[in-house]
GROMACS .gro file of C-alpha atoms in nm:
model
  439
    1MET     CA    1  -1.197  -8.353   9.935
    2ASP     CA    2  -0.993  -8.018   9.685
    3LEU     CA    3  -0.872  -8.035   9.374
    4TYR     CA    4  -0.574  -8.170   9.487
    5GLU     CA    5  -0.663  -8.465   9.632
    6ARG     CA    6  -0.898  -8.484   9.389
    7LEU     CA    7  -0.591  -8.559   9.129
    8VAL     CA    8  -0.452  -8.744   9.373
    9SER     CA    9  -0.767  -9.018   9.428
   10GLY     CA   10  -0.807  -9.010   9.018
   11GLU     CA   11  -1.120  -8.811   9.080
   12GLU     CA   12  -0.969  -8.516   8.813
   13LYS     CA   13  -0.753  -8.496   8.536
   14LEU     CA   14  -0.442  -8.273   8.439
   15SER     CA   15  -0.355  -8.195   8.056
   16LEU     CA   16  -0.084  -8.050   7.939
   17VAL     CA   17  -0.061  -7.801   7.657
   18GLY     CA   18   0.164  -7.848   7.427
   19LEU     CA   19   0.344  -8.117   7.381
   20GLY     CA   20   0.709  -8.028   7.299
   21TYR     CA   21   1.082  -8.053   7.404
   22VAL     CA   22   0.873  -7.916   7.744
   23GLY     CA   23   0.515  -8.018   7.805
   24MET     CA   24   0.528  -8.414   7.655
   25PRO     CA   25   0.843  -8.513   7.973
   26ILE     CA   26   0.575  -8.273   8.181
   27ALA     CA   27   0.316  -8.503   8.107
   28VAL     CA   28   0.538  -8.804   8.151
   29ALA     CA   29   0.659  -8.714   8.452
   30PHE     CA   30   0.244  -8.684   8.654
   31ALA     CA   31   0.113  -8.965   8.443
   32ARG     CA   32   0.339  -9.226   8.651
   33LYS     CA   33   0.127  -9.007   8.901
   34ILE     CA   34  -0.188  -8.916   8.824
   35LYS     CA   35  -0.428  -8.920   8.538
   36VAL     CA   36  -0.296  -8.728   8.257
   37VAL     CA   37  -0.457  -8.580   7.856
   38GLY     CA   38  -0.168  -8.494   7.679
   39PHE     CA   39  -0.292  -8.207   7.381
   40ASP     CA   40  -0.096  -8.095   7.074
   41LEU     CA   41  -0.247  -7.924   6.785
   42ASN     CA   42  -0.008  -8.118   6.590
   43SER     CA   43  -0.206  -8.433   6.495
   44GLU     CA   44   0.128  -8.592   6.281
   45LYS     CA   45   0.346  -8.547   6.636
   46ILE     CA   46   0.018  -8.707   6.789
   47GLY     CA   47   0.052  -9.007   6.571
   48LEU     CA   48   0.458  -9.077   6.691
   49TYR     CA   49   0.324  -9.070   7.072
   50LYS     CA   50   0.078  -9.279   7.008
   51SER     CA   51   0.240  -9.570   6.815
   52GLY     CA   52   0.552  -9.495   7.097
   53VAL     CA   53   0.766  -9.298   6.910
   54ASP     CA   54   0.951  -9.000   7.116
   55PRO     CA   55   1.035  -8.684   6.809
   56THR     CA   56   1.223  -8.529   7.071
   57ARG     CA   57   1.489  -8.807   7.196
   58GLU     CA   58   1.388  -8.615   7.538
   59VAL     CA   59   1.249  -8.920   7.764
   60GLY     CA   60   1.232  -9.207   7.453
   61ASP     CA   61   1.049  -9.479   7.326
   62GLU     CA   62   1.096  -9.713   7.606
   63VAL     CA   63   0.918  -9.459   7.861
   64ILE     CA   64   0.652  -9.326   7.535
   65GLN     CA   65   0.555  -9.710   7.472
   66LYS     CA   66   0.531  -9.718   7.887
   67THR     CA   67   0.331  -9.448   7.943
   68THR     CA   68  -0.061  -9.322   8.038
   69VAL     CA   69  -0.053  -8.963   7.837
   70GLU     CA   70  -0.342  -8.994   7.689
   71PHE     CA   71  -0.222  -8.852   7.358
   72THR     CA   72  -0.459  -8.681   7.129
   73ALA     CA   73  -0.516  -8.346   6.891
   74ASP     CA   74  -0.851  -8.304   6.982
   75GLU     CA   75  -0.914  -7.994   7.191
   76THR     CA   76  -1.236  -8.119   7.317
   77LYS     CA   77  -1.078  -8.399   7.499
   78LEU     CA   78  -0.913  -8.081   7.790
   79ARG     CA   79  -1.294  -8.048   7.919
   80GLU     CA   80  -1.176  -8.345   8.102
   81ALA     CA   81  -0.891  -8.202   8.245
   82LYS     CA   82  -0.971  -7.955   8.608
   83PHE     CA   83  -0.577  -7.858   8.660
   84HIS     CA   84  -0.455  -7.702   8.327
   85ILE     CA   85  -0.080  -7.615   8.225
   86VAL     CA   86   0.009  -7.484   7.872
   87ALA     CA   87   0.402  -7.521   7.840
   88VAL     CA   88   0.402  -7.372   7.412
   89PRO     CA   89   0.682  -7.202   7.260
   90THR     CA   90   0.735  -6.834   7.334
   91PRO     CA   91   1.004  -6.727   7.016
   92VAL     CA   92   1.052  -6.413   6.851
   93ASN     CA   93   0.936  -6.203   6.522
   94ASP     CA   94   1.204  -6.111   6.222
   95ASP     CA   95   1.243  -5.760   6.385
   96HIS     CA   96   1.282  -5.898   6.826
   97THR     CA   97   0.952  -5.785   6.947
   98PRO     CA   98   0.795  -6.110   7.109
   99ASP     CA   99   0.588  -6.379   6.908
  100LEU     CA  100   0.275  -6.449   7.190
  101SER     CA  101   0.099  -6.580   6.904
  102PRO     CA  102   0.148  -6.960   6.955
  103VAL     CA  103   0.064  -6.847   7.340
  104GLU     CA  104  -0.270  -6.680   7.295
  105GLY     CA  105  -0.364  -6.947   7.073
  106ALA     CA  106  -0.309  -7.229   7.324
  107SER     CA  107  -0.467  -6.982   7.575
  108ARG     CA  108  -0.830  -6.945   7.244
  109ILE     CA  109  -0.807  -7.349   7.266
  110LEU     CA  110  -0.834  -7.372   7.601
  111GLY     CA  111  -1.034  -7.090   7.683
  112ARG     CA  112  -1.312  -7.267   7.425
  113ASN     CA  113  -1.260  -7.612   7.651
  114LEU     CA  114  -1.219  -7.439   7.998
  115THR     CA  115  -1.483  -7.560   8.272
  116LYS     CA  116  -1.613  -7.434   8.621
  117GLY     CA  117  -1.348  -7.548   8.938
  118SER     CA  118  -1.034  -7.556   8.737
  119VAL     CA  119  -0.643  -7.364   8.717
  120VAL     CA  120  -0.420  -7.260   8.469
  121VAL     CA  121  -0.059  -7.286   8.517
  122PHE     CA  122   0.172  -7.145   8.201
  123GLU     CA  123   0.470  -7.228   8.152
  124SER     CA  124   0.550  -7.078   7.855
  125THR     CA  125   0.896  -6.768   7.917
  126VAL     CA  126   0.733  -6.409   7.962
  127TYR     CA  127   0.779  -6.097   7.987
  128PRO     CA  128   0.659  -6.018   8.338
  129GLY     CA  129   0.211  -5.949   8.305
  130VAL     CA  130   0.135  -6.162   8.048
  131THR     CA  131  -0.008  -6.417   8.229
  132GLU     CA  132  -0.249  -6.177   8.408
  133ASP     CA  133  -0.256  -5.900   8.122
  134ILE     CA  134  -0.255  -6.134   7.790
  135CYS     CA  135  -0.408  -6.456   7.840
  136VAL     CA  136  -0.613  -6.420   8.144
  137PRO     CA  137  -0.848  -6.236   7.909
  138ILE     CA  138  -0.858  -6.464   7.635
  139LEU     CA  139  -0.917  -6.723   7.886
  140GLU     CA  140  -1.262  -6.501   7.981
  141GLU     CA  141  -1.410  -6.414   7.656
  142GLU     CA  142  -1.357  -6.792   7.492
  143SER     CA  143  -1.546  -6.975   7.858
  144GLY     CA  144  -1.756  -6.746   7.950
  145LEU     CA  145  -1.601  -6.821   8.274
  146THR     CA  146  -1.460  -6.545   8.565
  147CYS     CA  147  -1.111  -6.493   8.707
  148GLY     CA  148  -1.084  -6.528   9.028
  149VAL     CA  149  -1.461  -6.705   9.020
  150ASP     CA  150  -1.499  -6.959   8.805
  151PHE     CA  151  -1.079  -7.063   8.756
  152MET     CA  152  -0.769  -6.957   8.914
  153ILE     CA  153  -0.480  -6.870   8.823
  154GLY     CA  154  -0.110  -6.963   8.803
  155TYR     CA  155   0.279  -6.947   8.620
  156SER     CA  156   0.573  -7.197   8.658
  157PRO     CA  157   0.844  -7.110   8.415
  158GLU     CA  158   1.012  -7.392   8.267
  159ARG     CA  159   1.299  -7.483   8.385
  160ILE     CA  160   1.435  -7.827   8.190
  161ASN     CA  161   1.695  -7.813   7.965
  162PRO     CA  162   1.691  -8.017   7.668
  163GLY     CA  163   1.909  -8.275   7.560
  164ASP     CA  164   2.012  -8.223   7.927
  165LYS     CA  165   1.999  -8.598   8.096
  166VAL     CA  166   2.041  -8.475   8.431
  167HIS     CA  167   1.895  -8.120   8.452
  168ARG     CA  168   1.539  -8.295   8.440
  169LEU     CA  169   1.281  -8.210   8.623
  170GLU     CA  170   1.239  -8.413   8.884
  171THR     CA  171   1.565  -8.292   8.992
  172ILE     CA  172   1.606  -7.904   8.889
  173THR     CA  173   1.363  -7.661   9.181
  174LYS     CA  174   1.052  -7.546   9.113
  175ILE     CA  175   0.917  -7.232   9.136
  176VAL     CA  176   0.517  -7.182   9.132
  177SER     CA  177   0.309  -6.851   9.170
  178GLY     CA  178  -0.009  -6.863   9.190
  179MET     CA  179  -0.265  -6.572   9.210
  180ASN     CA  180  -0.410  -6.602   9.628
  181GLU     CA  181  -0.289  -6.826   9.865
  182GLU     CA  182  -0.524  -7.095   9.799
  183THR     CA  183  -0.452  -7.143   9.435
  184LEU     CA  184  -0.053  -7.097   9.516
  185ASP     CA  185  -0.135  -7.427   9.791
  186THR     CA  186  -0.281  -7.618   9.531
  187VAL     CA  187  -0.021  -7.580   9.254
  188ALA     CA  188   0.259  -7.591   9.479
  189LYS     CA  189   0.132  -7.940   9.620
  190VAL     CA  190   0.021  -8.075   9.266
  191TYR     CA  191   0.385  -7.961   9.111
  192GLU     CA  192   0.532  -8.199   9.439
  193LEU     CA  193   0.410  -8.463   9.346
  194VAL     CA  194   0.673  -8.523   8.991
  195VAL     CA  195   0.970  -8.251   9.122
  196GLU     CA  196   1.113  -8.449   9.352
  197ALA     CA  197   1.341  -8.097   9.421
  198GLY     CA  198   1.131  -7.939   9.593
  199VAL     CA  199   0.965  -7.647   9.469
  200TYR     CA  200   0.987  -7.254   9.566
  201ARG     CA  201   0.681  -7.059   9.613
  202ALA     CA  202   0.713  -6.714   9.492
  203GLU     CA  203   0.548  -6.415   9.547
  204SER     CA  204   0.336  -6.315   9.233
  205ILE     CA  205   0.308  -6.460   8.907
  206LYS     CA  206   0.464  -6.169   8.810
  207VAL     CA  207   0.786  -6.245   9.079
  208ALA     CA  208   0.802  -6.526   8.846
  209GLU     CA  209   0.773  -6.446   8.553
  210ALA     CA  210   1.027  -6.188   8.581
  211ALA     CA  211   1.273  -6.480   8.765
  212LYS     CA  212   1.284  -6.685   8.468
  213VAL     CA  213   1.275  -6.418   8.194
  214ILE     CA  214   1.657  -6.340   8.369
  215GLU     CA  215   1.789  -6.654   8.438
  216ASN     CA  216   1.834  -6.700   8.046
  217SER     CA  217   1.909  -6.333   8.004
  218GLN     CA  218   2.216  -6.368   8.304
  219ARG     CA  219   2.283  -6.652   8.046
  220ASP     CA  220   2.270  -6.478   7.729
  221ILE     CA  221   2.502  -6.140   7.899
  222ASN     CA  222   2.804  -6.387   8.061
  223ILE     CA  223   2.794  -6.587   7.664
  224ALA     CA  224   2.821  -6.219   7.522
  225PHE     CA  225   3.141  -6.120   7.736
  226MET     CA  226   3.317  -6.467   7.664
  227ASN     CA  227   3.246  -6.440   7.257
  228GLU     CA  228   3.355  -6.097   7.360
  229LEU     CA  229   3.697  -6.162   7.508
  230SER     CA  230   3.777  -6.376   7.243
  231ILE     CA  231   3.762  -6.182   6.969
  232ILE     CA  232   3.979  -5.942   7.120
  233PHE     CA  233   4.249  -6.212   7.225
  234HIS     CA  234   4.246  -6.390   6.887
  235LYS     CA  235   4.353  -6.028   6.782
  236MET     CA  236   4.676  -6.096   7.072
  237GLY     CA  237   4.759  -6.370   6.942
  238ILE     CA  238   4.637  -6.590   7.263
  239ASP     CA  239   4.431  -6.879   7.290
  240THR     CA  240   4.048  -6.809   7.523
  241GLN     CA  241   4.018  -7.185   7.674
  242ALA     CA  242   4.380  -7.134   7.805
  243VAL     CA  243   4.262  -6.767   7.977
  244LEU     CA  244   3.975  -6.920   8.058
  245LYS     CA  245   4.147  -7.249   8.207
  246ALA     CA  246   4.314  -7.011   8.378
  247ALA     CA  247   4.149  -6.784   8.495
  248GLY     CA  248   3.917  -7.090   8.662
  249THR     CA  249   4.144  -7.168   8.921
  250LYS     CA  250   4.061  -6.803   9.127
  251TRP     CA  251   3.739  -6.989   9.324
  252ASN     CA  252   3.504  -6.642   9.280
  253PHE     CA  253   3.551  -6.664   8.836
  254LEU     CA  254   3.268  -6.769   8.689
  255LYS     CA  255   3.298  -7.052   8.456
  256PHE     CA  256   3.084  -6.990   8.101
  257TYR     CA  257   3.258  -7.020   7.735
  258PRO     CA  258   3.176  -6.883   7.453
  259GLY     CA  259   2.992  -7.054   7.159
  260LEU     CA  260   2.729  -6.984   6.942
  261VAL     CA  261   2.405  -6.890   7.131
  262GLY     CA  262   2.044  -7.007   6.993
  263GLY     CA  263   1.762  -7.258   7.105
  264HIS     CA  264   1.428  -7.084   7.177
  265CYS     CA  265   1.511  -6.989   7.574
  266ILE     CA  266   1.880  -6.775   7.562
  267GLY     CA  267   1.898  -6.611   7.233
  268VAL     CA  268   1.566  -6.562   7.266
  269ASP     CA  269   1.384  -6.432   7.581
  270PRO     CA  270   1.655  -6.086   7.664
  271TYR     CA  271   1.445  -5.947   7.402
  272TYR     CA  272   1.066  -6.022   7.534
  273LEU     CA  273   1.267  -5.832   7.872
  274THR     CA  274   1.354  -5.557   7.675
  275TYR     CA  275   1.044  -5.511   7.500
  276LYS     CA  276   0.861  -5.469   7.781
  277ALA     CA  277   1.152  -5.254   7.912
  278GLU     CA  278   1.109  -5.010   7.634
  279GLU     CA  279   0.681  -4.981   7.670
  280LEU     CA  280   0.862  -4.853   7.979
  281GLY     CA  281   1.038  -4.606   7.805
  282TYR     CA  282   1.400  -4.770   7.956
  283HIS     CA  283   1.632  -4.879   7.657
  284SER     CA  284   1.827  -5.155   7.744
  285GLN     CA  285   2.197  -5.140   7.783
  286ILE     CA  286   2.394  -5.424   7.916
  287ILE     CA  287   2.147  -5.710   7.800
  288LEU     CA  288   2.052  -5.532   7.450
  289SER     CA  289   2.454  -5.491   7.416
  290GLY     CA  290   2.555  -5.826   7.481
  291ARG     CA  291   2.204  -5.990   7.274
  292ARG     CA  292   2.456  -5.829   6.966
  293ILE     CA  293   2.733  -5.920   7.061
  294ASN     CA  294   2.634  -6.330   6.971
  295ASP     CA  295   2.395  -6.236   6.742
  296ASP     CA  296   2.694  -6.170   6.539
  297MET     CA  297   2.871  -6.521   6.640
  298GLY     CA  298   2.731  -6.711   6.327
  299LYS     CA  299   2.935  -6.379   6.067
  300TYR     CA  300   3.220  -6.368   6.286
  301VAL     CA  301   3.289  -6.760   6.344
  302ALA     CA  302   3.249  -6.768   5.896
  303GLU     CA  303   3.387  -6.452   5.842
  304SER     CA  304   3.703  -6.641   6.037
  305LEU     CA  305   3.632  -6.922   5.867
  306VAL     CA  306   3.811  -6.769   5.466
  307LYS     CA  307   4.044  -6.557   5.626
  308ASN     CA  308   4.219  -6.798   5.754
  309MET     CA  309   4.174  -7.037   5.377
  310ILE     CA  310   4.308  -6.689   5.219
  311ARG     CA  311   4.578  -6.715   5.448
  312VAL     CA  312   4.753  -7.086   5.359
  313ASP     CA  313   4.600  -6.971   5.007
  314LEU     CA  314   4.302  -7.183   5.014
  315PRO     CA  315   4.063  -7.102   4.601
  316VAL     CA  316   3.718  -6.937   4.850
  317ARG     CA  317   3.534  -6.900   4.619
  318ASN     CA  318   3.373  -7.290   4.482
  319ALA     CA  319   3.566  -7.413   4.814
  320LYS     CA  320   3.412  -7.705   4.968
  321VAL     CA  321   3.333  -7.735   5.351
  322ALA     CA  322   3.186  -7.938   5.582
  323ILE     CA  323   2.950  -7.760   5.897
  324LEU     CA  324   2.964  -8.081   6.124
  325GLY     CA  325   2.668  -7.990   6.362
  326PHE     CA  326   2.304  -7.761   6.286
  327THR     CA  327   2.118  -7.859   6.604
  328PHE     CA  328   2.086  -7.520   6.820
  329LYS     CA  329   2.281  -7.734   7.156
  330GLU     CA  330   2.477  -8.126   7.155
  331ASN     CA  331   2.275  -8.446   7.107
  332CYS     CA  332   1.924  -8.293   7.047
  333PRO     CA  333   1.747  -8.248   6.731
  334ASP     CA  334   1.621  -7.939   6.844
  335THR     CA  335   1.695  -7.630   6.494
  336ARG     CA  336   1.527  -7.393   6.588
  337ASN     CA  337   1.722  -7.055   6.619
  338THR     CA  338   1.979  -7.200   6.560
  339LYS     CA  339   2.242  -7.009   6.562
  340VAL     CA  340   2.478  -7.298   6.257
  341ILE     CA  341   2.223  -7.099   5.982
  342ASP     CA  342   2.404  -6.832   6.046
  343ILE     CA  343   2.805  -7.013   5.946
  344TYR     CA  344   2.507  -7.113   5.640
  345ARG     CA  345   2.433  -6.851   5.447
  346GLU     CA  346   2.769  -6.579   5.546
  347LEU     CA  347   2.992  -6.866   5.388
  348GLN     CA  348   2.741  -6.849   5.061
  349GLU     CA  349   2.790  -6.434   5.085
  350TYR     CA  350   3.141  -6.578   4.975
  351GLY     CA  351   3.055  -6.841   4.700
  352ILE     CA  352   3.090  -7.108   4.906
  353THR     CA  353   2.795  -7.411   4.911
  354PRO     CA  354   2.860  -7.628   5.292
  355VAL     CA  355   2.865  -7.954   5.303
  356VAL     CA  356   2.580  -7.969   5.690
  357VAL     CA  357   2.595  -8.304   5.809
  358ASP     CA  358   2.404  -8.344   6.155
  359PRO     CA  359   2.284  -8.727   6.209
  360GLU     CA  360   2.105  -8.621   6.589
  361ALA     CA  361   1.904  -8.273   6.392
  362ASP     CA  362   1.572  -8.332   6.323
  363ALA     CA  363   1.541  -8.322   5.901
  364GLU     CA  364   1.264  -8.299   5.833
  365GLU     CA  365   1.214  -7.962   6.028
  366ALA     CA  366   1.554  -7.800   5.925
  367PHE     CA  367   1.405  -7.809   5.594
  368ARG     CA  368   1.090  -7.673   5.667
  369LEU     CA  369   1.244  -7.384   5.848
  370TYR     CA  370   1.559  -7.378   5.646
  371GLY     CA  371   1.504  -7.579   5.323
  372ILE     CA  372   1.860  -7.789   5.449
  373ARG     CA  373   1.898  -8.086   5.321
  374PHE     CA  374   2.124  -8.291   5.520
  375LYS     CA  375   2.455  -8.479   5.418
  376THR     CA  376   2.584  -8.845   5.495
  377MET     CA  377   2.885  -8.851   5.720
  378GLU     CA  378   2.956  -9.014   5.373
  379ASP     CA  379   2.987  -8.700   5.229
  380VAL     CA  380   3.209  -8.598   5.440
  381HIS     CA  381   3.542  -8.567   5.187
  382ASP     CA  382   3.757  -8.424   4.913
  383MET     CA  383   3.716  -8.098   5.157
  384ASP     CA  384   3.949  -7.770   5.226
  385ALA     CA  385   3.832  -7.670   5.548
  386VAL     CA  386   3.538  -7.845   5.787
  387ILE     CA  387   3.374  -7.652   6.123
  388VAL     CA  388   3.247  -7.876   6.350
  389ALA     CA  389   2.994  -7.643   6.486
  390VAL     CA  390   2.803  -7.903   6.719
  391SER     CA  391   2.989  -8.108   6.990
  392HIS     CA  392   2.809  -8.371   6.918
  393ASN     CA  393   2.882  -8.720   7.118
  394GLU     CA  394   2.937  -8.889   6.759
  395PHE     CA  395   3.187  -8.576   6.692
  396THR     CA  396   3.371  -8.572   6.977
  397GLY     CA  397   3.471  -8.966   6.960
  398PHE     CA  398   3.656  -8.893   6.620
  399ASP     CA  399   3.996  -8.926   6.614
  400ARG     CA  400   4.356  -8.809   6.392
  401GLU     CA  401   4.281  -9.021   6.107
  402LYS     CA  402   3.905  -8.958   6.061
  403ILE     CA  403   3.918  -8.618   6.024
  404ASP     CA  404   4.194  -8.614   5.808
  405GLY     CA  405   3.973  -8.806   5.524
  406PHE     CA  406   3.747  -8.494   5.560
  407PHE     CA  407   3.989  -8.307   5.394
  408ARG     CA  408   4.128  -8.342   5.013
  409LYS     CA  409   4.450  -8.619   4.954
  410GLY     CA  410   4.783  -8.455   4.950
  411SER     CA  411   4.664  -8.108   5.035
  412GLU     CA  412   4.957  -7.927   5.202
  413LYS     CA  413   4.670  -7.762   5.431
  414LYS     CA  414   4.371  -7.855   5.604
  415VAL     CA  415   4.174  -7.580   5.789
  416LEU     CA  416   3.970  -7.652   6.119
  417VAL     CA  417   3.718  -7.440   6.257
  418ASP     CA  418   3.636  -7.575   6.628
  419LEU     CA  419   3.398  -7.415   6.772
  420LYS     CA  420   3.332  -7.584   7.142
  421GLY     CA  421   3.729  -7.656   7.121
  422ILE     CA  422   3.651  -8.084   7.178
  423TYR     CA  423   3.961  -8.150   7.036
  424ASP     CA  424   4.340  -8.145   7.111
  425ARG     CA  425   4.435  -7.831   6.996
  426VAL     CA  426   4.853  -7.864   7.062
  427GLU     CA  427   4.820  -8.179   6.833
  428TYR     CA  428   4.679  -7.983   6.547
  429GLU     CA  429   4.966  -7.670   6.588
  430ALA     CA  430   5.194  -7.925   6.606
  431ASP     CA  431   5.095  -8.066   6.266
  432GLU     CA  432   5.235  -7.815   5.983
  433SER     CA  433   4.976  -7.979   5.772
  434TYR     CA  434   4.706  -7.809   5.978
  435LEU     CA  435   4.550  -7.461   6.080
  436TYR     CA  436   4.360  -7.495   6.297
  437TRP     CA  437   4.061  -7.244   6.549
  438ARG     CA  438   3.846  -7.241   6.782
  439LEU     CA  439   3.600  -6.945   6.969
   0.00000   0.00000   0.00000
């Protein structure tokens, strides 16, 4: 009986190392089919899961309460599993070089508890070569075992889109790879237990790693193009979304839109690819150009707001400006690598202390990472300007009366920055008391 059959029969367990926005949904999905150990270093998070609370809001409290995942912060429980999936973040340092410490740390923990006959699959987004050249030596060193003899490795890049209730683990084709045909077959069959859309068998681990890192790089470049167009069209006095709507009538026009590019994927992954390219003597041109544009958009938004305030004779220093939304994307509590912080800090340079409101965000995480305390919607009144930075469902439902109430009563000009273009531009531009601006 092979490992796949032993997992299905309940003789062996699968472990998930890292229970964040990606790892936890994977653990829950597999737990519907086989026995699962869910490990995370964060004992507080584990405590929430055990009490039936989903801090990520990816699957919801009810699902967490019913799941059979054995949540634990005790690394020795990993010894009970034979198939291991590592799903930890891969951020970048301040200088945009890869920070591999989470995946290296996870490899050390798993290595200390690895047993003969195991299969280890990494899901973290990395540049080609990390799994075999960095993670395997750590696993061997910590375990005293030999890869290819005592344990096998594979790679299957995560494609979960946090906050997206349509494109989930089950509905997205899963790329799988293994160090040899036997391992690939095992990895493929295990993932086929939960991925209804099926799996794609990549020809090597490096190919699978490269496929993942270019997916987000491609999206990053396309959004950067839209952002650059937005800057150009603003100088021409043309509405960018109106242009994109017209261009979108052609069958092969790619429908991307301008916006802030943050989070732990699209705003990070391109740097992994360019880092490896630099090591090999090639300096990226297109990828890094796109990154520069997207990294500067928060500053551009803040500067545009200030210019618009000056245009309508609103004092800038000590102005009251609300920022609605702080997460890196809509309807998701994750604030890691949010580009809204760039708007906040740039406004501070002008002597403005913004009022930040985000009912969806993880407030504790935001304070820990950025030192920002959120206000409530009730605090948004008597404002000189309002920036709707994230299109949370709660914000998209605001009517004209609600938005009017955010500004100073009787103010001759209200500056409304609608980054995602969620409100009716024509309606606000027709009102002489508003200066409406969007990307």
